[in-house]
Short mmCIF file of C-alpha atoms and ligand atoms in Angstrom, two decimals:
data_model
loop_
_atom_site.label_atom_id
_atom_site.label_comp_id
_atom_site.label_asym_id
_atom_site.label_seq_id
_atom_site.Cartn_x
_atom_site.Cartn_y
_atom_site.Cartn_z
CA UNK A 1 -80.82 -63.59 -12.71
CA UNK A 2 -78.19 -61.21 -11.47
CA UNK A 3 -75.14 -61.25 -9.20
CA UNK A 4 -76.40 -58.80 -6.57
CA UNK A 5 -77.08 -61.23 -3.77
CA UNK A 6 -77.35 -61.11 -0.03
CA UNK A 7 -74.52 -62.51 2.05
CA UNK A 8 -73.99 -62.21 5.82
CA UNK A 9 -77.04 -59.95 6.06
CA UNK A 10 -75.77 -57.52 3.44
CA UNK A 11 -76.15 -56.96 -0.29
CA UNK A 12 -73.06 -57.73 -2.35
CA UNK A 13 -72.11 -57.15 -5.98
CA UNK A 14 -70.47 -60.45 -6.91
CA UNK A 15 -67.73 -60.87 -4.24
CA UNK A 16 -67.68 -57.26 -3.06
CA UNK A 17 -69.97 -55.86 -0.34
CA UNK A 18 -71.78 -52.78 -1.65
CA UNK A 19 -70.98 -51.03 1.62
CA UNK A 20 -67.27 -51.29 0.76
CA UNK A 21 -67.85 -49.52 -2.56
CA UNK A 22 -69.92 -46.82 -0.86
CA UNK A 23 -67.16 -46.26 1.68
CA UNK A 24 -64.48 -46.01 -1.01
CA UNK A 25 -66.31 -44.00 -3.70
CA UNK A 26 -69.12 -42.27 -1.84
CA UNK A 27 -72.76 -42.15 -2.86
CA UNK A 28 -74.72 -41.92 -5.08
CA UNK A 29 -72.89 -44.30 -7.39
CA UNK A 30 -73.82 -46.77 -10.11
CA UNK A 31 -72.40 -50.27 -9.62
CA UNK A 32 -72.28 -52.82 -12.44
CA UNK A 33 -71.65 -56.55 -12.28
CA UNK A 34 -69.41 -57.98 -15.01
CA UNK A 35 -70.69 -61.52 -14.48
CA UNK A 36 -74.28 -60.37 -14.97
CA UNK A 37 -73.46 -58.43 -18.14
CA UNK A 38 -71.64 -61.43 -19.60
CA UNK A 39 -74.33 -63.85 -18.56
CA UNK A 40 -77.03 -61.84 -20.30
CA UNK A 41 -74.92 -61.56 -23.44
CA UNK A 42 -74.39 -65.31 -23.50
CA UNK A 43 -78.14 -65.95 -23.09
CA UNK A 44 -78.69 -64.25 -26.45
CA UNK A 45 -75.84 -66.18 -28.03
CA UNK A 46 -77.39 -69.41 -26.80
CA UNK A 47 -80.84 -68.33 -27.97
CA UNK A 48 -79.54 -67.93 -31.53
CA UNK A 49 -77.38 -71.03 -31.40
CA UNK A 50 -77.05 -72.76 -34.75
CA UNK A 51 -78.01 -69.65 -36.73
CA UNK A 52 -75.31 -67.32 -38.08
CA UNK A 53 -75.69 -64.32 -35.81
CA UNK A 54 -74.16 -61.31 -34.09
CA UNK A 55 -75.39 -59.80 -30.85
CA UNK A 56 -74.83 -56.04 -31.03
CA UNK A 57 -75.15 -54.33 -27.65
CA UNK A 58 -77.25 -51.15 -27.88
CA UNK A 59 -74.65 -48.68 -26.63
CA UNK A 60 -77.25 -46.07 -25.71
CA UNK A 61 -78.39 -48.25 -22.78
CA UNK A 62 -75.01 -48.09 -21.01
CA UNK A 63 -72.17 -46.34 -22.81
CA UNK A 64 -69.22 -46.57 -20.44
CA UNK A 65 -66.15 -47.62 -22.41
CA UNK A 66 -65.12 -50.18 -19.79
CA UNK A 67 -68.48 -51.94 -20.16
CA UNK A 68 -68.15 -51.85 -23.94
CA UNK A 69 -64.65 -53.33 -23.65
CA UNK A 70 -65.95 -56.16 -21.45
CA UNK A 71 -68.79 -57.02 -23.85
CA UNK A 72 -66.66 -56.49 -26.97
CA UNK A 73 -63.98 -58.86 -25.68
CA UNK A 74 -66.69 -61.44 -25.14
CA UNK A 75 -67.54 -61.18 -28.84
CA UNK A 76 -70.38 -58.66 -28.85
CA UNK A 77 -70.86 -56.17 -31.63
CA UNK A 78 -72.19 -52.67 -30.94
CA UNK A 79 -75.27 -50.82 -32.13
CA UNK A 80 -74.55 -47.09 -32.14
CA UNK A 81 -76.79 -44.10 -32.87
CA UNK A 82 -74.29 -41.24 -32.92
CA UNK A 83 -70.67 -40.45 -33.67
CA UNK A 84 -70.06 -40.22 -29.92
CA UNK A 85 -71.28 -43.78 -29.43
CA UNK A 86 -69.32 -44.90 -32.48
CA UNK A 87 -66.17 -43.40 -31.01
CA UNK A 88 -66.85 -45.03 -27.65
CA UNK A 89 -67.14 -48.44 -29.34
CA UNK A 90 -63.89 -47.85 -31.20
CA UNK A 91 -62.18 -46.61 -28.01
CA UNK A 92 -63.30 -49.84 -26.36
CA UNK A 93 -61.45 -51.78 -29.04
CA UNK A 94 -64.47 -53.07 -30.96
CA UNK A 95 -63.58 -53.54 -34.63
CA UNK A 96 -65.58 -51.60 -37.21
CA UNK A 97 -66.93 -54.77 -38.79
CA UNK A 98 -68.86 -55.38 -35.59
CA UNK A 99 -70.36 -51.86 -35.33
CA UNK A 100 -73.84 -51.19 -36.74
CA UNK A 101 -74.79 -47.52 -37.19
CA UNK A 102 -78.48 -46.88 -36.43
CA UNK A 103 -80.40 -43.72 -35.53
CA UNK A 104 -82.78 -41.36 -37.30
CA UNK A 105 -80.63 -38.29 -37.78
CA UNK A 106 -77.17 -39.36 -38.94
CA UNK A 107 -75.30 -36.34 -40.21
CA UNK A 108 -72.88 -36.40 -43.11
CA UNK A 109 -70.00 -35.89 -40.69
CA UNK A 110 -71.11 -38.95 -38.75
CA UNK A 111 -71.39 -41.01 -41.92
CA UNK A 112 -67.91 -39.94 -42.94
CA UNK A 113 -66.46 -40.87 -39.55
CA UNK A 114 -67.96 -44.35 -39.65
CA UNK A 115 -67.05 -45.00 -43.29
CA UNK A 116 -63.48 -43.94 -42.62
CA UNK A 117 -63.13 -45.87 -39.37
CA UNK A 118 -64.96 -48.99 -40.54
CA UNK A 119 -68.56 -50.06 -40.06
CA UNK A 120 -70.56 -53.24 -40.50
CA UNK A 121 -73.65 -51.55 -41.90
CA UNK A 122 -75.80 -48.46 -41.74
CA UNK A 123 -79.43 -48.88 -40.84
CA UNK A 124 -81.13 -46.24 -42.96
CA UNK A 125 -84.23 -44.49 -41.68
CA UNK A 126 -85.39 -42.39 -44.64
CA UNK A 127 -84.87 -41.70 -48.34
CA UNK A 128 -83.10 -38.34 -47.79
CA UNK A 129 -80.67 -40.08 -45.45
CA UNK A 130 -80.10 -42.77 -48.07
CA UNK A 131 -79.24 -40.13 -50.68
CA UNK A 132 -76.89 -38.35 -48.29
CA UNK A 133 -75.03 -41.58 -47.51
CA UNK A 134 -74.74 -42.34 -51.22
CA UNK A 135 -73.08 -38.97 -51.76
CA UNK A 136 -70.75 -39.26 -48.78
CA UNK A 137 -69.66 -42.81 -49.67
CA UNK A 138 -69.15 -41.88 -53.32
CA UNK A 139 -67.07 -38.84 -52.40
CA UNK A 140 -64.84 -41.10 -50.29
CA UNK A 141 -64.67 -43.71 -53.07
CA UNK A 142 -66.11 -46.45 -50.83
CA UNK A 143 -69.25 -48.55 -50.74
CA UNK A 144 -71.50 -48.41 -47.69
CA UNK A 145 -73.29 -51.63 -46.69
CA UNK A 146 -76.90 -50.72 -45.90
CA UNK A 147 -80.11 -52.09 -44.48
CA UNK A 148 -83.31 -50.09 -44.50
CA UNK A 149 -85.26 -49.81 -41.30
CA UNK A 150 -88.81 -50.73 -42.06
CA UNK A 151 -91.70 -49.80 -39.86
CA UNK A 152 -93.92 -52.88 -39.70
CA UNK A 153 -96.93 -51.08 -38.22
CA UNK A 154 -97.37 -53.33 -35.22
CA UNK A 155 -98.36 -52.17 -31.76
CA UNK A 156 -95.54 -52.99 -29.36
CA UNK A 157 -97.88 -52.46 -26.39
CA UNK A 158 -95.24 -50.71 -24.31
CA UNK A 159 -94.90 -47.19 -22.87
CA UNK A 160 -95.81 -44.64 -25.56
CA UNK A 161 -92.44 -42.87 -25.24
CA UNK A 162 -90.54 -46.05 -26.15
CA UNK A 163 -92.81 -47.58 -28.80
CA UNK A 164 -91.40 -47.16 -32.30
CA UNK A 165 -93.11 -49.68 -34.56
CA UNK A 166 -96.50 -48.09 -35.32
CA UNK A 167 -96.94 -46.28 -38.61
CA UNK A 168 -97.38 -42.92 -36.85
CA UNK A 169 -93.88 -43.15 -35.28
CA UNK A 170 -90.98 -41.23 -36.81
CA UNK A 171 -88.87 -44.36 -37.18
CA UNK A 172 -88.09 -46.15 -40.42
CA UNK A 173 -89.87 -46.41 -43.75
CA UNK A 174 -93.42 -47.79 -43.86
CA UNK A 175 -93.19 -51.43 -44.81
CA UNK A 176 -95.69 -50.88 -47.62
CA UNK A 177 -93.21 -48.47 -49.26
CA UNK A 178 -90.16 -50.65 -48.66
CA UNK A 179 -89.83 -52.19 -52.12
CA UNK A 180 -89.73 -48.74 -53.67
CA UNK A 181 -87.08 -47.61 -51.18
CA UNK A 182 -84.93 -50.68 -51.86
CA UNK A 183 -85.23 -50.05 -55.61
CA UNK A 184 -83.85 -46.55 -55.07
CA UNK A 185 -81.08 -47.78 -52.74
CA UNK A 186 -79.95 -50.34 -55.31
CA UNK A 187 -79.80 -47.66 -57.99
CA UNK A 188 -77.68 -45.20 -55.99
CA UNK A 189 -73.88 -45.22 -56.25
CA UNK A 190 -71.85 -45.96 -53.14
CA UNK A 191 -74.49 -48.16 -51.49
CA UNK A 192 -74.73 -51.93 -51.27
CA UNK A 193 -77.96 -53.43 -49.95
CA UNK A 194 -77.21 -56.22 -47.46
CA UNK A 195 -80.39 -56.66 -45.50
CA UNK A 196 -83.45 -55.44 -43.64
CA UNK A 197 -83.62 -53.69 -40.26
CA UNK A 198 -86.55 -53.46 -37.85
CA UNK A 199 -86.93 -52.32 -34.20
CA UNK A 200 -90.39 -51.92 -32.73
CA UNK A 201 -89.83 -50.50 -29.26
CA UNK A 202 -88.37 -51.07 -25.84
CA UNK A 203 -89.37 -52.93 -22.65
CA UNK A 204 -91.68 -55.34 -24.50
CA UNK A 205 -92.98 -57.99 -22.14
CA UNK A 206 -95.02 -59.90 -24.68
CA UNK A 207 -93.58 -61.83 -27.62
CA UNK A 208 -96.61 -61.47 -29.89
CA UNK A 209 -95.61 -58.05 -31.35
CA UNK A 210 -92.13 -59.41 -32.17
CA UNK A 211 -93.66 -62.39 -33.89
CA UNK A 212 -96.03 -60.21 -35.91
CA UNK A 213 -93.20 -57.88 -36.94
CA UNK A 214 -90.78 -60.66 -37.89
CA UNK A 215 -93.42 -62.43 -39.99
CA UNK A 216 -93.82 -59.23 -41.96
CA UNK A 217 -90.04 -58.94 -42.31
CA UNK A 218 -89.81 -62.52 -43.60
CA UNK A 219 -92.48 -61.83 -46.17
CA UNK A 220 -90.73 -58.64 -47.24
CA UNK A 221 -87.40 -60.49 -47.55
CA UNK A 222 -89.00 -62.88 -50.01
CA UNK A 223 -90.43 -60.03 -52.06
CA UNK A 224 -87.12 -58.13 -52.08
CA UNK A 225 -85.19 -61.21 -53.15
CA UNK A 226 -87.66 -61.68 -55.98
CA UNK A 227 -86.92 -58.05 -56.93
CA UNK A 228 -83.25 -58.99 -57.20
CA UNK A 229 -81.85 -57.65 -53.90
CA UNK A 230 -79.29 -59.62 -51.93
CA UNK A 231 -80.97 -59.93 -48.54
CA UNK A 232 -78.27 -61.66 -46.49
CA UNK A 233 -78.81 -60.12 -43.08
CA UNK A 234 -81.75 -59.34 -40.89
CA UNK A 235 -81.24 -56.86 -38.09
CA UNK A 236 -84.10 -57.48 -35.70
CA UNK A 237 -83.41 -54.65 -33.23
CA UNK A 238 -83.73 -54.84 -29.46
CA UNK A 239 -86.60 -54.33 -27.12
CA UNK A 240 -86.95 -57.41 -24.95
CA UNK A 241 -88.22 -56.30 -21.54
CA UNK A 242 -86.86 -57.12 -18.09
CA UNK A 243 -88.50 -57.68 -14.71
CA UNK A 244 -88.35 -54.38 -12.82
CA UNK A 245 -89.96 -55.85 -9.77
CA UNK A 246 -89.33 -59.16 -8.11
CA UNK A 247 -93.01 -59.76 -7.53
CA UNK A 248 -94.06 -59.35 -11.14
CA UNK A 249 -94.56 -61.98 -13.74
CA UNK A 250 -91.32 -63.00 -15.44
CA UNK A 251 -91.06 -61.47 -18.94
CA UNK A 252 -90.18 -63.72 -21.86
CA UNK A 253 -86.74 -65.28 -21.79
CA UNK A 254 -84.13 -64.75 -24.52
CA UNK A 255 -84.54 -68.45 -25.38
CA UNK A 256 -88.27 -67.94 -26.09
CA UNK A 257 -87.37 -64.89 -28.14
CA UNK A 258 -84.81 -66.98 -30.06
CA UNK A 259 -87.52 -69.51 -30.86
CA UNK A 260 -89.68 -66.78 -32.37
CA UNK A 261 -86.76 -65.67 -34.53
CA UNK A 262 -86.04 -69.24 -35.62
CA UNK A 263 -89.68 -69.85 -36.46
CA UNK A 264 -90.33 -66.62 -38.36
CA UNK A 265 -87.13 -65.83 -40.24
CA UNK A 266 -85.02 -68.99 -39.78
CA UNK A 267 -85.99 -70.54 -43.13
CA UNK A 268 -84.55 -67.52 -44.99
CA UNK A 269 -81.01 -68.60 -44.04
CA UNK A 270 -79.98 -65.01 -43.27
CA UNK A 271 -77.45 -63.92 -40.72
CA UNK A 272 -79.40 -62.53 -37.76
CA UNK A 273 -78.26 -59.40 -35.93
CA UNK A 274 -80.00 -58.41 -32.71
CA UNK A 275 -79.48 -55.22 -30.70
CA UNK A 276 -80.46 -55.80 -27.08
CA UNK A 277 -79.65 -53.02 -24.62
CA UNK A 278 -81.92 -53.19 -21.61
CA UNK A 279 -81.88 -56.95 -21.21
CA UNK A 280 -78.09 -57.06 -21.12
CA UNK A 281 -77.48 -54.05 -18.88
CA UNK A 282 -80.68 -53.41 -16.89
CA UNK A 283 -80.36 -55.94 -14.11
CA UNK A 284 -76.56 -55.78 -14.25
CA UNK A 285 -76.53 -52.45 -12.41
CA UNK A 286 -77.75 -50.83 -9.21
CA UNK A 287 -77.78 -47.22 -8.12
CA UNK A 288 -76.39 -47.13 -4.61
CA UNK A 289 -77.59 -44.27 -2.42
CA UNK A 290 -77.56 -43.24 1.21
CA UNK A 291 -80.44 -42.18 3.43
CA UNK A 292 -79.91 -38.53 4.38
CA UNK A 293 -83.03 -37.92 6.45
CA UNK A 294 -86.11 -39.70 7.64
CA UNK A 295 -89.05 -37.41 7.73
CA UNK A 296 -92.44 -38.05 9.23
CA UNK A 297 -95.24 -36.61 7.17
CA UNK A 298 -98.99 -36.56 7.54
CA UNK A 299 -100.01 -40.16 7.11
CA UNK A 300 -96.85 -41.10 5.27
CA UNK A 301 -93.18 -41.20 6.13
CA UNK A 302 -90.38 -40.24 3.80
CA UNK A 303 -86.87 -41.46 3.31
CA UNK A 304 -84.83 -38.69 1.80
CA UNK A 305 -81.90 -40.00 -0.21
CA UNK A 306 -78.74 -38.50 -1.66
CA UNK A 307 -79.70 -39.76 -5.13
CA UNK A 308 -82.03 -37.55 -7.10
CA UNK A 309 -83.90 -37.28 -10.37
CA UNK A 310 -80.78 -36.07 -12.14
CA UNK A 311 -79.07 -39.37 -11.27
CA UNK A 312 -81.96 -41.65 -12.30
CA UNK A 313 -84.59 -40.00 -14.42
CA UNK A 314 -86.65 -43.05 -15.44
CA UNK A 315 -89.31 -42.78 -12.69
CA UNK A 316 -90.02 -39.15 -13.57
CA UNK A 317 -89.73 -39.58 -17.34
CA UNK A 318 -91.33 -42.96 -17.96
CA UNK A 319 -93.29 -43.54 -14.73
CA UNK A 320 -90.84 -46.38 -14.29
CA UNK A 321 -90.61 -48.50 -11.19
CA UNK A 322 -87.36 -49.56 -9.51
CA UNK A 323 -87.32 -51.85 -6.52
CA UNK A 324 -85.44 -50.15 -3.70
CA UNK A 325 -83.86 -52.43 -1.14
CA UNK A 326 -81.84 -51.73 2.01
CA UNK A 327 -78.24 -52.87 1.63
CA UNK A 328 -78.09 -54.05 5.24
CA UNK A 329 -80.85 -56.48 6.04
CA UNK A 330 -82.99 -55.26 8.91
CA UNK A 331 -82.69 -57.00 12.23
CA UNK A 332 -85.66 -57.99 14.34
CA UNK A 333 -86.68 -55.01 16.40
CA UNK A 334 -85.58 -52.49 13.79
CA UNK A 335 -88.05 -49.91 12.71
CA UNK A 336 -90.71 -51.53 10.57
CA UNK A 337 -92.45 -49.00 8.40
CA UNK A 338 -93.24 -48.47 4.79
CA UNK A 339 -91.66 -45.31 3.43
CA UNK A 340 -92.05 -43.16 0.40
CA UNK A 341 -88.59 -42.65 -0.94
CA UNK A 342 -87.62 -39.28 -2.33
CA UNK A 343 -84.39 -37.73 -3.44
CA UNK A 344 -83.68 -34.10 -2.65
CA UNK A 345 -85.40 -33.34 -5.92
CA UNK A 346 -86.74 -36.62 -7.24
CA UNK A 347 -89.86 -34.79 -8.33
CA UNK A 348 -90.66 -31.14 -8.45
CA UNK A 349 -93.46 -30.18 -6.16
CA UNK A 350 -92.47 -32.74 -3.59
CA UNK A 351 -94.68 -35.54 -4.85
CA UNK A 352 -93.12 -38.76 -3.74
CA UNK A 353 -92.03 -40.99 -6.57
CA UNK A 354 -94.58 -43.75 -7.05
CA UNK A 355 -91.61 -45.87 -7.99
CA UNK A 356 -90.16 -45.77 -4.62
CA UNK A 357 -92.43 -47.18 -1.98
CA UNK A 358 -91.34 -50.41 -0.41
CA UNK A 359 -88.14 -49.73 1.46
CA UNK A 360 -88.74 -51.12 4.92
CA UNK A 361 -86.87 -50.59 8.10
CA UNK A 362 -84.29 -48.06 6.98
CA UNK A 363 -82.36 -45.79 9.27
CA UNK A 364 -80.53 -42.52 8.65
CA UNK A 365 -77.12 -43.25 7.15
CA UNK A 366 -78.21 -46.59 5.80
CA UNK A 367 -77.48 -47.55 2.23
CA UNK A 368 -80.18 -48.46 -0.23
CA UNK A 369 -79.91 -49.88 -3.74
CA UNK A 370 -82.18 -49.05 -6.66
CA UNK A 371 -82.28 -52.32 -8.55
CA UNK A 372 -82.43 -52.79 -12.33
CA UNK A 373 -80.74 -49.44 -12.89
CA UNK A 374 -77.96 -50.54 -15.25
CA UNK A 375 -79.75 -49.57 -18.48
CA UNK A 376 -80.89 -46.01 -19.24
CA UNK A 377 -79.59 -44.98 -15.81
CA UNK A 378 -76.14 -43.36 -15.84
CA UNK A 379 -76.44 -42.54 -19.55
CA UNK A 380 -79.46 -40.33 -18.90
CA UNK A 381 -78.06 -38.67 -15.79
CA UNK A 382 -77.38 -34.95 -15.79
CA UNK A 383 -76.04 -32.13 -13.64
CA UNK A 384 -79.52 -30.73 -13.04
CA UNK A 385 -79.56 -28.75 -9.79
CA UNK A 386 -75.75 -28.54 -10.19
CA UNK A 387 -75.22 -31.92 -8.66
CA UNK A 388 -72.01 -33.41 -10.12
CA UNK A 389 -72.51 -36.33 -12.52
CA UNK A 390 -72.97 -39.63 -10.73
CA UNK A 391 -69.88 -41.89 -10.88
CA UNK A 392 -69.76 -45.50 -12.10
CA UNK A 393 -68.03 -48.59 -10.71
CA UNK A 394 -67.46 -51.97 -12.36
CA UNK A 395 -67.18 -55.12 -10.24
CA UNK A 396 -65.53 -58.33 -11.35
CA UNK A 397 -65.48 -61.09 -8.77
CA UNK A 398 -63.64 -59.62 -5.73
CA UNK A 399 -62.30 -56.56 -7.57
CA UNK A 400 -63.90 -53.24 -8.29
CA UNK A 401 -62.76 -50.19 -10.20
CA UNK A 402 -64.10 -46.70 -10.70
CA UNK A 403 -64.84 -46.52 -14.43
CA UNK A 404 -66.06 -42.92 -14.29
CA UNK A 405 -65.03 -40.75 -11.38
CA UNK A 406 -67.27 -38.30 -9.63
CA UNK A 407 -66.27 -34.83 -10.87
CA UNK A 408 -65.29 -32.32 -8.22
CA UNK A 409 -67.35 -29.14 -7.86
CA UNK A 410 -64.39 -27.24 -9.33
CA UNK A 411 -64.37 -29.49 -12.41
CA UNK A 412 -68.10 -29.12 -12.85
CA UNK A 413 -68.01 -25.33 -12.62
CA UNK A 414 -64.85 -24.98 -14.71
CA UNK A 415 -66.74 -26.25 -17.77
CA UNK A 416 -68.56 -22.91 -17.96
CA UNK A 417 -66.71 -19.85 -19.19
CA UNK A 418 -67.39 -16.18 -18.70
CA UNK A 419 -67.21 -13.98 -21.84
CA UNK A 420 -64.54 -11.26 -21.96
CA UNK A 421 -67.17 -8.49 -21.90
CA UNK A 422 -68.44 -9.45 -18.45
C1 PLP B 501 -83.07 -48.41 -28.21
C2 PLP B 501 -82.74 -49.30 -29.34
C3 PLP B 501 -82.28 -50.60 -29.10
C4 PLP B 501 -82.19 -51.19 -27.72
O1 PLP B 501 -83.43 -51.37 -27.15
P1 PLP B 501 -83.58 -52.15 -25.75
O2 PLP B 501 -85.01 -52.03 -25.44
O3 PLP B 501 -82.72 -51.47 -24.75
O4 PLP B 501 -83.17 -53.57 -25.98
C5 PLP B 501 -81.90 -51.35 -30.18
N1 PLP B 501 -81.98 -50.88 -31.45
C6 PLP B 501 -82.43 -49.64 -31.72
C7 PLP B 501 -82.49 -49.17 -33.13
C8 PLP B 501 -82.82 -48.81 -30.68
O5 PLP B 501 -83.29 -47.60 -30.95
#
């Protein structure tokens, strides 16, 4: 459920009409709903009720500092994969003891920054990384709390580009080699083993792969405890999918996911950390865009929008679908056609995005909203085609604020510099 609902024939974000935001900020623009973000966070809290737990928002899904502040103030921790994300979490006021540092390629500089600023734990992805962290922590005279990311070799049955839990993926240490890796971690100075980490992929719409993975983690926890390691925490990653289309089957609910966790790892008595990104942010955001032209083609009609692939890359990159809805509900007698929706450059070669059919009865100048665009939307936007970065707006009840302004053309161009010899 989200808080983008129709009222008086128009789509609103909470208590603000989207048309008001478009008039004030221009389009394209991302609009986020605070109530939806907080509701999704609380669903996970409720799902893990009665178990010691921390919900760490996966910052890579939506990294705006205002959003991190909102979630952090509601008690969320943060899962970060780079120093930039770590610094964003800190800038949002999230204490280090609630920040988990994940990611396959942590550099020594990044390790140093997190150890100095405070961190809950590092999720280690390889033996060389483990040795590097040992050296960095030792040189600083501190001890780094660590979990090792194990690869459970389960098929997450999601898009190949976002599946991470099969043995051929680059992520983590094969679960069969985990005991050896933990033995080394325990022997290295500057490291303290606190738990196990796993993350099998993103946009999973079936709970079976989670269950299979967490059973393996539970079994491993038992073996590692028998080997003498203090396994106090299980970091179970993110990955729960969301409905991208209203007509589709509803994916599993956080409460069902919580039941799987309770059933598989509950008896271990560990603190459970989860790292949802998409489920918290996805349906909490829309990309608001305006129809620039309506073009009649051979056998198909196009709506040409002011949002383009650089603003929302998911359809081109992941073959992703976003429902596109007119902000003003059509009136009887309005044009009634099915359009292919394209941005100025949604796809090279002019192929209409398969994601985008289904906007009925639009007119030039009308506003449309790409739904479910809150996660992996603004964070993956770029200036491709020299279109300034898309701005972001946060709504809370009847207020809204620009939380990242649209850069001017001058600001965009001023980032380049011409060498003295030219
Ligand atoms: C991407 C990622 C997440 C978040 O995944 P979602 O599918 O957005 O919930 C969590 N943890 C790790 C390690 C990740 O790489």
